[in-house]
Amino acid sequence: MARGSQLHSLGRFLYTQNPFYLISCLLILYGLQTATVSAGDLFQRSLSLSGGIAAYTVLMAVTCVAVIRICKVWQDARSIFLVVIISLVALSTSLDELAITHWNTATQILCIGFLFAVVISESVIHATKIRFPFWYRSSYYTLLLVFFAAPIGLGYAVVHRHDELANWGAPLYSVLVAVGLLMLAPTMSKGRRRVRHNGTPWQWPYYPLSAFVILVVLAAIRTHAIWMSFGFRGTPVRFEPFLLLPIAFAILVLLAEIDAKRLLPRFAWGTMAAAPLMLLCGMSHNGMTYLPIQSDLRFAFGSASTVALLMLVLFYLYLAVRRVAYVEYGVVGSIIAMGIFADLPQTAQVYGVQNWMFLALASLISAVVCLRVWRSDIGWFAVAVISSVAIVMAGNTYDETVLGLLAACVFAVASMMTIGAVYESEFASLVRHLSAAIIVIAVGGLVAWYLSGTADRRVLITLFAISIFALIYLQVVRRTGWLYVAAVPAIGLCVLISWDGYKAGVFRQSNVPLQSGLTCFAIGLAITTMKTGVHRRLFRSTPHAAATPRYKSGL
């Protein structure tokens, strides 16, 4: 019973979807390819193959018109439409070898082939009375033009030994395909409204985007076929994801355009989340690709991974221009990745562009975003972290590593203390505790550095400055814990001064019992003062017992 149900489901699927037209197309194209292998010389083989594909295309176009006008079977007609498109693309790829050996003849045939593709497409559109809007039609014919023009241009490069153009052929082809796809951008946001009365029972996005899905898949395959046919001779051909980068960029832009202007742009947010996957296109061969353009790529862009990062930044900037919500996080994140991971090209280094500048730019953008949303303590903390990393990278760039680390630490602590003083949130309290811990650790490091004998007396000045700064901060935040923080560098300063005096022999000439007695007197007076509760009254705003404390406990 279950087996009968499965067979019934399979039969129902084959009847309703009718995939046999697509299967027929693949088998016939393969059969024409094998049948023309031994059909004479190269010209005869190429002419037989292209002629056979053209005849099959005409057959399918006539079948499509008959199925719609006579049979009214629109569901099958959609598959036939796709078969016509596949056949036209196959026609454009059938003359690669002829374009290298007999360029003039191949050029004439390809030009006739493109005109044939336009005539067939327009004939089917008009005969079936289908409405094909302007931007869809423009993109469709642009993509077909790229398919037919690529063998002409790259064949010319190979014949006339323009090796650089031939080597760049596959990437340029991919860029042109992306340009053709981006022509759909003005109409993607209109979506269903643009093709509401299209003369077919098909709804958007199945009509007309299914045709462009087929073209994208064929273009992605064709990029590698271009490399195989017209690339640098002697270079092993393998899968190269870098060739898919421009096409992936165009697809993300088109998907984002579907609802970029809406209040809740779910497609745009989805593309924002998926956009980092473009980085996979630049990771082959340690970020340099297997294409024979490595030296040019290194000089112009740095590496394939740098190009992928640049495309990621451009995509987020495009969404920022379209004012998609929350895109600023993508912009900042992509610029940070650019600064940390990008291999800058020689052309950028000539003009003084360095990686740390990208992090400085990301910090500036983050600061602008935080100014728009002032109550963002976490945002300002992110600004402090990004700026600190930029300072460290700048120090490494200019061979001032130690100075860069010190400047970054000072900036980070000062920024965290500022955040802790401005905000009263739990995160601000955590930042104050973190800055206090960093100060204590830094004081310990300075003391140990000075005792090792490798530091000069500027350490003493630094400890004094830290103590004064902590006391000033105590007055700002009104937290008693910062009194103890200020005491740590003060004690360290006293220890180092005593150490210097001991090494200089000052203690040998002093009256130790007298000084010890005065010290004990001071300690005893301090204890007595604490017992009287004077310090508690000092920490109150008024002398009344129930008054609000002038200082709060803790950090």
Coordinates of C-alpha atoms in Angstrom, one line a residue:
M1 CA 0.0 0.0 0.0
A2 CA 2.8 2.4 0.9
R3 CA 4.7 1.5 -2.2
G4 CA 1.6 2.2 -4.3
S5 CA 1.2 5.6 -2.6
Q6 CA 4.9 6.5 -3.3
L7 CA 4.5 5.6 -7.0
H8 CA 1.3 7.6 -7.2
S9 CA 3.1 10.6 -5.6
L10 CA 6.0 10.2 -8.1
G11 CA 3.6 10.0 -11.0
R12 CA 1.7 13.0 -9.8
F13 CA 5.0 15.0 -9.5
L14 CA 6.1 14.0 -13.1
Y15 CA 2.7 14.9 -14.5
T16 CA 2.3 18.3 -12.8
Q17 CA 6.0 19.5 -13.0
N18 CA 6.8 17.7 -16.3
P19 CA 10.7 17.8 -16.0
F20 CA 11.1 16.0 -19.3
Y21 CA 11.6 19.1 -21.3
L22 CA 14.7 20.0 -19.2
I23 CA 15.9 16.4 -19.4
S24 CA 15.5 16.5 -23.1
C25 CA 17.4 19.7 -23.4
L26 CA 20.4 18.3 -21.5
L27 CA 20.4 15.1 -23.5
I28 CA 20.1 16.8 -26.8
L29 CA 22.9 19.3 -26.1
Y30 CA 25.1 16.4 -25.0
G31 CA 24.2 14.4 -28.0
L32 CA 25.0 17.3 -30.4
Q33 CA 28.3 17.7 -28.7
T34 CA 29.3 14.0 -29.1
A35 CA 27.8 13.8 -32.7
T36 CA 29.9 16.7 -34.0
V37 CA 33.3 15.5 -32.5
S38 CA 34.1 13.7 -35.8
A39 CA 32.2 15.9 -38.2
G40 CA 35.2 17.1 -40.2
D41 CA 37.5 20.0 -39.5
L42 CA 37.1 22.6 -36.7
F43 CA 34.9 24.9 -38.8
Q44 CA 32.6 22.1 -39.8
R45 CA 32.3 20.8 -36.2
S46 CA 31.6 24.3 -34.8
L47 CA 29.1 25.1 -37.6
S48 CA 27.3 21.8 -37.1
L49 CA 27.2 22.2 -33.3
S50 CA 25.9 25.8 -33.4
G51 CA 23.5 25.0 -36.2
G52 CA 22.1 22.0 -34.4
I53 CA 21.6 24.1 -31.2
A54 CA 19.9 26.8 -33.2
A55 CA 17.5 24.3 -34.8
Y56 CA 16.7 22.8 -31.5
T57 CA 16.1 26.4 -30.1
V58 CA 13.6 27.1 -32.9
L59 CA 11.8 23.8 -32.2
M60 CA 11.4 24.6 -28.5
A61 CA 10.3 28.2 -29.2
V62 CA 7.6 27.0 -31.6
T63 CA 6.6 24.3 -29.1
C64 CA 6.4 27.0 -26.4
V65 CA 4.1 29.2 -28.5
A66 CA 1.9 26.3 -29.4
V67 CA 1.6 25.0 -25.8
I68 CA 0.4 28.5 -24.7
R69 CA -1.7 29.6 -27.6
I70 CA -3.3 26.3 -28.5
C71 CA -3.1 24.0 -25.4
K72 CA -3.1 26.7 -22.7
V73 CA -0.8 24.6 -20.5
W74 CA 1.1 27.3 -18.8
Q75 CA 2.9 25.1 -16.3
D76 CA 4.6 23.1 -19.0
A77 CA 5.3 26.3 -20.9
R78 CA 7.4 27.6 -18.1
S79 CA 9.8 24.7 -18.4
I80 CA 10.0 25.2 -22.2
F81 CA 10.8 28.9 -21.7
L82 CA 13.8 27.9 -19.5
V83 CA 14.9 25.3 -22.1
V84 CA 14.9 28.1 -24.8
I85 CA 17.1 30.2 -22.5
I86 CA 19.5 27.3 -21.8
S87 CA 19.7 26.6 -25.6
L88 CA 20.6 30.2 -26.4
V89 CA 23.4 30.2 -23.8
A90 CA 24.6 26.9 -25.1
L91 CA 24.7 28.5 -28.6
S92 CA 27.0 31.3 -27.2
T93 CA 29.4 28.7 -25.8
S94 CA 29.7 26.5 -28.9
L95 CA 32.4 28.5 -30.7
D96 CA 35.1 29.0 -28.1
E97 CA 37.7 26.9 -30.0
L98 CA 36.8 28.5 -33.3
A99 CA 37.2 32.0 -31.7
I100 CA 40.8 31.1 -31.0
T101 CA 41.8 29.6 -34.4
H102 CA 39.4 31.4 -36.8
W103 CA 38.5 34.6 -35.0
N104 CA 36.9 36.5 -37.9
T105 CA 34.6 33.6 -38.8
A106 CA 33.7 33.0 -35.1
T107 CA 32.9 36.7 -34.7
Q108 CA 30.5 36.7 -37.6
I109 CA 28.7 33.6 -36.3
L110 CA 28.5 34.9 -32.8
C111 CA 27.1 38.3 -33.9
I112 CA 24.5 36.4 -36.0
G113 CA 23.9 34.2 -33.0
F114 CA 23.1 37.2 -30.7
L115 CA 20.7 38.6 -33.3
F116 CA 19.1 35.2 -33.5
A117 CA 18.7 35.1 -29.7
V118 CA 17.0 38.5 -29.7
V119 CA 14.7 37.5 -32.5
I120 CA 13.8 34.2 -30.9
S121 CA 13.2 35.9 -27.5
E122 CA 11.1 38.7 -28.9
S123 CA 9.1 36.3 -31.1
V124 CA 8.2 34.1 -28.2
I125 CA 7.3 37.2 -26.0
H126 CA 5.1 38.7 -28.6
A127 CA 3.5 35.5 -29.9
T128 CA 2.5 34.5 -26.3
K129 CA 1.5 38.1 -25.4
I130 CA 3.6 38.0 -22.3
R131 CA 4.4 41.4 -20.7
F132 CA 8.1 41.7 -20.0
P133 CA 8.9 45.0 -18.2
F134 CA 11.7 47.3 -19.4
W135 CA 14.3 46.7 -16.7
Y136 CA 13.8 42.9 -16.8
R137 CA 14.2 43.0 -20.6
S138 CA 17.3 45.2 -20.4
S139 CA 19.0 42.9 -17.9
Y140 CA 18.0 39.8 -19.9
Y141 CA 19.5 41.1 -23.2
T142 CA 22.6 42.5 -21.4
L143 CA 23.3 39.1 -20.0
L144 CA 22.8 37.5 -23.4
L145 CA 25.2 40.1 -24.9
V146 CA 27.8 39.2 -22.3
F147 CA 27.4 35.5 -23.1
F148 CA 27.9 36.1 -26.9
A149 CA 30.5 38.9 -26.7
A150 CA 32.9 37.2 -24.3
P151 CA 34.3 34.7 -26.8
I152 CA 34.7 37.5 -29.3
G153 CA 36.7 39.7 -27.0
L154 CA 38.8 37.0 -25.3
G155 CA 39.4 35.2 -28.6
Y156 CA 40.8 38.4 -30.0
A157 CA 43.1 38.7 -26.9
V158 CA 44.4 35.2 -27.4
V159 CA 44.9 35.5 -31.2
H160 CA 46.8 38.8 -30.9
R161 CA 48.7 37.7 -27.8
H162 CA 47.2 40.2 -25.3
D163 CA 48.0 37.8 -22.5
E164 CA 47.1 40.2 -19.8
L165 CA 43.6 40.6 -21.1
A166 CA 43.2 36.9 -21.7
N167 CA 44.3 36.2 -18.1
W168 CA 41.8 38.7 -16.7
G169 CA 39.1 37.4 -19.0
A170 CA 37.3 35.2 -16.5
P171 CA 37.2 37.9 -13.7
L172 CA 36.1 40.6 -16.2
Y173 CA 33.4 38.3 -17.5
S174 CA 32.1 37.8 -14.0
V175 CA 32.0 41.5 -13.4
L176 CA 30.0 42.1 -16.6
V177 CA 27.5 39.5 -15.5
A178 CA 27.2 41.3 -12.2
V179 CA 26.5 44.5 -14.0
G180 CA 23.8 42.9 -16.1
L181 CA 22.2 41.5 -12.9
L182 CA 22.3 44.9 -11.1
M183 CA 20.2 46.3 -13.9
L184 CA 17.3 44.5 -12.1
A185 CA 17.8 46.7 -8.9
P186 CA 15.4 49.5 -9.9
T187 CA 12.5 47.0 -10.3
M188 CA 13.2 44.6 -7.5
S189 CA 11.7 46.9 -4.8
K190 CA 8.4 47.1 -6.8
G191 CA 8.3 43.3 -7.0
R192 CA 4.8 42.0 -7.4
R193 CA 3.3 45.3 -8.5
R194 CA 5.7 45.5 -11.5
V195 CA 4.5 42.3 -13.1
R196 CA 0.9 42.2 -11.7
H197 CA -0.7 42.1 -15.2
N198 CA 1.9 40.1 -17.1
G199 CA -0.3 38.1 -19.3
T200 CA 0.4 34.8 -17.5
P201 CA -0.9 32.9 -14.5
W202 CA 2.5 33.0 -13.0
Q203 CA 3.1 35.2 -9.9
W204 CA 6.2 37.0 -8.8
P205 CA 8.9 36.0 -8.1
Y206 CA 8.5 32.8 -10.2
Y207 CA 7.9 35.1 -13.1
P208 CA 10.2 36.5 -14.3
L209 CA 13.0 35.7 -11.8
S210 CA 13.1 32.0 -12.6
A211 CA 14.7 32.9 -16.0
F212 CA 17.3 35.0 -14.2
V213 CA 18.1 32.2 -11.8
I214 CA 18.9 29.9 -14.7
L215 CA 21.1 32.7 -16.2
V216 CA 22.9 33.1 -13.0
V217 CA 23.6 29.4 -12.6
L218 CA 24.8 29.2 -16.3
A219 CA 27.0 32.3 -15.8
A220 CA 28.6 30.9 -12.8
I221 CA 29.5 27.7 -14.7
R222 CA 30.6 29.8 -17.7
T223 CA 33.1 31.8 -15.7
H224 CA 35.2 28.6 -15.2
A225 CA 34.6 27.6 -18.8
I226 CA 36.0 31.0 -19.9
W227 CA 39.1 30.3 -17.8
M228 CA 39.4 26.8 -19.4
S229 CA 39.0 28.2 -23.0
F230 CA 40.8 31.5 -22.9
G231 CA 43.0 31.5 -19.8
F232 CA 46.7 31.4 -19.6
R233 CA 48.1 28.3 -21.3
G234 CA 49.9 25.9 -19.1
T235 CA 48.0 26.9 -15.9
P236 CA 46.1 24.0 -14.3
V237 CA 42.4 24.8 -14.2
R238 CA 40.5 24.1 -11.0
F239 CA 37.5 25.5 -9.2
E240 CA 38.1 29.1 -8.3
P241 CA 35.5 30.7 -6.0
F242 CA 37.0 34.2 -6.6
L243 CA 35.3 34.2 -10.0
L244 CA 31.9 34.0 -8.2
L245 CA 32.5 37.1 -6.0
P246 CA 31.0 39.8 -8.3
I247 CA 28.0 37.6 -9.0
A248 CA 27.4 36.9 -5.3
F249 CA 27.7 40.7 -4.6
A250 CA 25.0 41.4 -7.3
I251 CA 22.7 38.7 -5.9
L252 CA 22.9 40.1 -2.4
V253 CA 22.1 43.6 -3.7
L254 CA 19.1 42.4 -5.5
L255 CA 17.8 40.4 -2.5
A256 CA 18.3 43.5 -0.3
E257 CA 16.4 45.7 -2.7
I258 CA 13.2 43.6 -2.3
D259 CA 12.3 45.3 0.9
A260 CA 15.1 47.8 1.6
K261 CA 12.6 50.6 1.9
R262 CA 10.2 48.9 4.3
L263 CA 10.1 49.4 8.1
L264 CA 11.0 45.8 8.8
P265 CA 13.3 44.8 5.9
R266 CA 13.6 41.1 6.5
F267 CA 15.3 40.4 3.2
A268 CA 17.8 43.2 3.7
W269 CA 18.6 42.0 7.2
G270 CA 19.0 38.5 5.9
T271 CA 21.5 39.7 3.3
M272 CA 23.3 41.7 6.0
A273 CA 23.8 38.4 7.9
A274 CA 24.7 36.4 4.9
A275 CA 27.1 39.0 3.3
P276 CA 30.2 37.7 5.2
L277 CA 29.9 34.5 3.3
M278 CA 31.4 36.5 0.3
L279 CA 34.7 36.2 2.2
L280 CA 34.8 32.5 1.3
C281 CA 35.3 33.6 -2.4
G282 CA 38.7 35.1 -1.5
M283 CA 40.2 32.4 0.6
S284 CA 41.5 30.0 -2.0
H285 CA 45.3 29.5 -2.3
N286 CA 46.0 31.6 0.9
G287 CA 43.9 34.5 -0.4
M288 CA 45.8 34.8 -3.7
T289 CA 43.6 32.6 -6.0
Y290 CA 44.8 30.1 -8.6
L291 CA 44.2 32.5 -11.4
P292 CA 47.2 33.6 -13.5
I293 CA 46.7 37.2 -12.3
Q294 CA 48.4 37.0 -8.9
S295 CA 51.1 39.6 -9.6
D296 CA 48.5 42.1 -11.0
L297 CA 46.1 41.3 -8.2
R298 CA 48.8 41.9 -5.5
F299 CA 49.8 45.2 -7.1
A300 CA 46.3 46.6 -7.6
F301 CA 44.3 45.1 -4.7
G302 CA 46.8 43.3 -2.4
S303 CA 45.1 39.9 -2.6
A304 CA 41.9 38.1 -3.5
S305 CA 40.9 38.2 0.2
T306 CA 41.3 42.0 0.2
V307 CA 39.0 42.2 -2.8
A308 CA 36.4 40.1 -0.9
L309 CA 36.7 42.4 2.2
L310 CA 36.4 45.5 0.0
M311 CA 33.2 44.0 -1.6
L312 CA 31.8 43.4 1.8
V313 CA 32.5 47.0 2.9
L314 CA 30.9 48.3 -0.4
F315 CA 27.8 46.1 0.2
Y316 CA 27.2 47.5 3.7
L317 CA 27.9 51.0 2.5
Y318 CA 25.2 50.5 -0.2
L319 CA 22.7 49.4 2.4
A320 CA 23.7 52.5 4.5
V321 CA 22.9 54.7 1.5
R322 CA 19.5 52.8 1.3
R323 CA 19.1 53.6 5.0
V324 CA 18.5 50.0 6.1
A325 CA 18.2 49.9 9.9
Y326 CA 21.1 48.6 11.9
V327 CA 23.4 48.5 8.9
E328 CA 25.9 50.7 10.8
Y329 CA 27.0 47.6 12.7
G330 CA 27.8 45.9 9.5
V331 CA 29.7 48.9 8.2
V332 CA 31.9 49.1 11.3
G333 CA 32.5 45.4 11.5
S334 CA 33.5 45.1 7.8
I335 CA 35.9 48.1 8.1
I336 CA 37.5 46.6 11.2
A337 CA 37.9 43.3 9.4
M338 CA 39.5 45.3 6.5
G339 CA 42.0 46.9 8.9
I340 CA 43.0 43.7 10.6
F341 CA 43.0 41.1 7.8
A342 CA 43.5 43.0 4.5
D343 CA 46.7 42.9 2.6
L344 CA 47.0 46.4 1.3
P345 CA 48.3 46.8 -2.2
Q346 CA 51.5 48.7 -3.2
T347 CA 49.4 51.5 -4.7
A348 CA 47.8 52.2 -1.3
Q349 CA 51.0 52.1 0.6
V350 CA 52.6 54.6 -1.8
Y351 CA 50.0 57.1 -0.6
G352 CA 50.6 56.3 3.0
V353 CA 47.4 54.2 3.6
Q354 CA 48.0 51.8 6.5
N355 CA 45.8 49.2 8.1
W356 CA 45.4 51.1 11.4
M357 CA 43.6 53.9 9.5
F358 CA 40.7 51.6 8.8
L359 CA 40.3 51.0 12.5
A360 CA 40.5 54.7 13.2
L361 CA 37.8 55.2 10.6
A362 CA 35.6 52.5 12.2
S363 CA 36.1 54.2 15.6
L364 CA 35.0 57.5 14.1
I365 CA 31.9 56.0 12.6
S366 CA 31.1 54.2 15.9
A367 CA 31.5 57.5 17.7
V368 CA 29.0 59.2 15.3
V369 CA 26.5 56.4 15.9
C370 CA 26.9 56.7 19.6
L371 CA 26.3 60.5 19.4
R372 CA 23.0 59.7 17.8
V373 CA 22.1 57.3 20.6
W374 CA 23.8 59.0 23.6
R375 CA 22.7 56.5 26.2
S376 CA 24.9 53.8 24.8
D377 CA 27.6 53.0 27.3
I378 CA 28.4 49.7 25.6
G379 CA 28.7 51.6 22.3
W380 CA 31.2 54.0 23.7
F381 CA 33.1 51.1 25.3
A382 CA 33.3 49.6 21.8
V383 CA 34.7 52.9 20.5
A384 CA 37.4 52.8 23.2
V385 CA 38.3 49.2 22.3
I386 CA 38.5 49.9 18.6
S387 CA 40.6 53.1 19.2
S388 CA 43.0 51.3 21.5
V389 CA 43.6 48.6 18.9
A390 CA 44.2 51.3 16.3
I391 CA 46.7 53.0 18.5
V392 CA 48.6 49.7 19.0
M393 CA 48.6 48.9 15.3
A394 CA 49.8 52.5 14.6
G395 CA 52.7 51.9 17.0
N396 CA 53.7 48.7 15.3
T397 CA 53.5 50.3 11.9
Y398 CA 55.9 53.1 12.8
D399 CA 58.2 50.9 14.9
E400 CA 57.1 52.3 18.2
T401 CA 55.6 49.2 19.7
V402 CA 56.2 50.0 23.4
L403 CA 55.0 53.6 23.0
G404 CA 51.9 52.4 21.2
L405 CA 51.1 49.9 23.9
L406 CA 51.5 52.5 26.6
A407 CA 49.4 55.1 24.7
A408 CA 46.7 52.5 24.1
C409 CA 46.6 51.5 27.8
V410 CA 46.3 55.1 28.9
F411 CA 43.6 55.9 26.3
A412 CA 41.6 52.7 27.2
V413 CA 41.7 53.4 31.0
A414 CA 40.8 57.0 30.5
S415 CA 37.9 56.1 28.3
M416 CA 36.6 53.5 30.7
M417 CA 36.8 55.9 33.6
T418 CA 35.0 58.5 31.5
I419 CA 32.2 56.0 30.7
G420 CA 32.0 55.0 34.4
A421 CA 31.7 58.7 35.4
V422 CA 29.0 59.6 32.8
Y423 CA 26.7 56.6 33.1
E424 CA 25.1 54.9 36.1
S425 CA 24.3 51.6 34.6
E426 CA 25.5 48.2 35.7
F427 CA 27.9 48.0 32.7
A428 CA 29.3 51.4 33.7
S429 CA 30.0 50.0 37.2
L430 CA 31.7 47.0 35.7
V431 CA 33.8 49.3 33.6
R432 CA 34.9 51.3 36.7
H433 CA 35.9 48.1 38.5
L434 CA 37.8 47.0 35.4
S435 CA 39.7 50.4 35.1
A436 CA 40.6 50.3 38.8
A437 CA 42.0 46.7 38.4
I438 CA 44.0 47.9 35.3
I439 CA 45.4 50.8 37.3
V440 CA 46.5 48.6 40.2
I441 CA 48.1 46.1 37.9
A442 CA 49.8 48.9 36.0
V443 CA 51.2 50.4 39.2
G444 CA 52.6 47.0 40.2
G445 CA 54.2 46.7 36.7
L446 CA 55.8 50.2 37.0
V447 CA 57.1 49.4 40.5
A448 CA 58.7 46.1 39.3
W449 CA 60.1 47.8 36.2
Y450 CA 61.7 50.5 38.3
L451 CA 63.1 48.0 40.9
S452 CA 64.7 46.0 38.0
G453 CA 66.9 49.0 37.3
T454 CA 66.0 49.4 33.6
A455 CA 63.6 52.4 34.1
D456 CA 64.4 56.0 34.8
R457 CA 62.8 58.4 37.3
R458 CA 59.9 59.2 35.0
V459 CA 58.2 56.2 36.6
L460 CA 58.1 58.2 39.8
I461 CA 56.4 61.1 38.0
T462 CA 53.9 58.7 36.4
L463 CA 53.0 57.2 39.8
F464 CA 52.4 60.6 41.3
A465 CA 50.3 61.6 38.3
I466 CA 48.2 58.4 38.6
S467 CA 47.6 59.1 42.3
I468 CA 46.5 62.7 41.6
F469 CA 44.3 61.6 38.7
A470 CA 42.6 58.9 40.9
L471 CA 41.9 61.6 43.6
I472 CA 40.3 63.9 41.0
Y473 CA 38.2 61.0 39.8
L474 CA 37.2 60.3 43.4
Q475 CA 35.6 63.8 43.4
V476 CA 33.9 63.1 40.1
V477 CA 32.3 59.8 40.8
R478 CA 32.0 60.2 44.6
R479 CA 33.0 56.7 45.3
T480 CA 35.2 55.9 48.3
G481 CA 36.9 53.0 46.7
W482 CA 38.8 55.3 44.5
L483 CA 40.5 56.7 47.6
Y484 CA 42.1 53.3 48.0
V485 CA 43.0 53.2 44.3
A486 CA 44.7 56.5 44.7
A487 CA 46.6 55.1 47.7
V488 CA 48.1 52.3 45.7
P489 CA 50.3 54.5 43.4
A490 CA 51.1 56.7 46.4
I491 CA 52.4 53.7 48.4
G492 CA 54.3 52.6 45.4
L493 CA 55.8 56.0 45.0
C494 CA 56.9 56.0 48.7
V495 CA 58.4 52.5 48.3
L496 CA 60.4 53.6 45.3
I497 CA 61.6 56.8 46.9
S498 CA 62.6 54.8 50.0
W499 CA 64.4 52.4 47.8
D500 CA 66.3 55.2 46.1
G501 CA 67.2 56.6 49.5
Y502 CA 68.4 53.2 50.7
K503 CA 70.6 52.8 47.7
A504 CA 72.0 56.3 48.1
G505 CA 72.9 55.6 51.8
V506 CA 70.5 58.3 53.2
F507 CA 69.2 56.0 55.9
R508 CA 72.7 55.4 57.3
Q509 CA 72.9 59.1 58.2
S510 CA 69.4 59.5 59.6
N511 CA 68.1 59.0 63.2
V512 CA 66.1 55.9 62.7
P513 CA 64.6 55.7 66.2
L514 CA 63.3 59.3 65.9
Q515 CA 61.8 58.8 62.5
S516 CA 60.3 55.5 63.5
G517 CA 58.7 57.1 66.6
L518 CA 57.2 59.9 64.5
T519 CA 55.8 57.3 62.1
C520 CA 54.2 55.3 64.9
F521 CA 52.7 58.5 66.3
A522 CA 51.1 59.2 62.9
I523 CA 49.7 55.7 62.6
G524 CA 48.2 55.9 66.2
L525 CA 46.7 59.3 65.5
A526 CA 45.1 57.9 62.3
I527 CA 43.6 55.0 64.2
T528 CA 42.2 57.3 66.9
T529 CA 40.7 59.5 64.3
M530 CA 38.9 56.5 62.7
K531 CA 37.5 55.5 66.1
T532 CA 36.0 58.9 66.6
G533 CA 34.0 58.6 63.3
V534 CA 35.4 61.9 61.9
H535 CA 35.9 60.3 58.5
R536 CA 32.2 59.3 58.4
R537 CA 31.2 62.9 59.0
L538 CA 33.5 64.1 56.3
F539 CA 31.8 61.8 53.8
R540 CA 28.4 63.3 54.6
S541 CA 27.0 66.4 52.8
T542 CA 25.7 67.8 56.1
P543 CA 26.7 67.3 59.7
H544 CA 23.3 65.6 60.5
A545 CA 23.5 61.9 61.2
A546 CA 20.6 61.0 58.8
A547 CA 22.0 63.1 56.0
T548 CA 22.7 61.6 52.6
P549 CA 26.4 60.5 52.3
R550 CA 28.6 62.8 50.3
Y551 CA 30.4 59.7 48.9
K552 CA 29.1 56.3 48.1
S553 CA 30.9 53.1 49.0
G554 CA 32.7 50.9 46.5
L555 CA 34.1 51.8 43.1

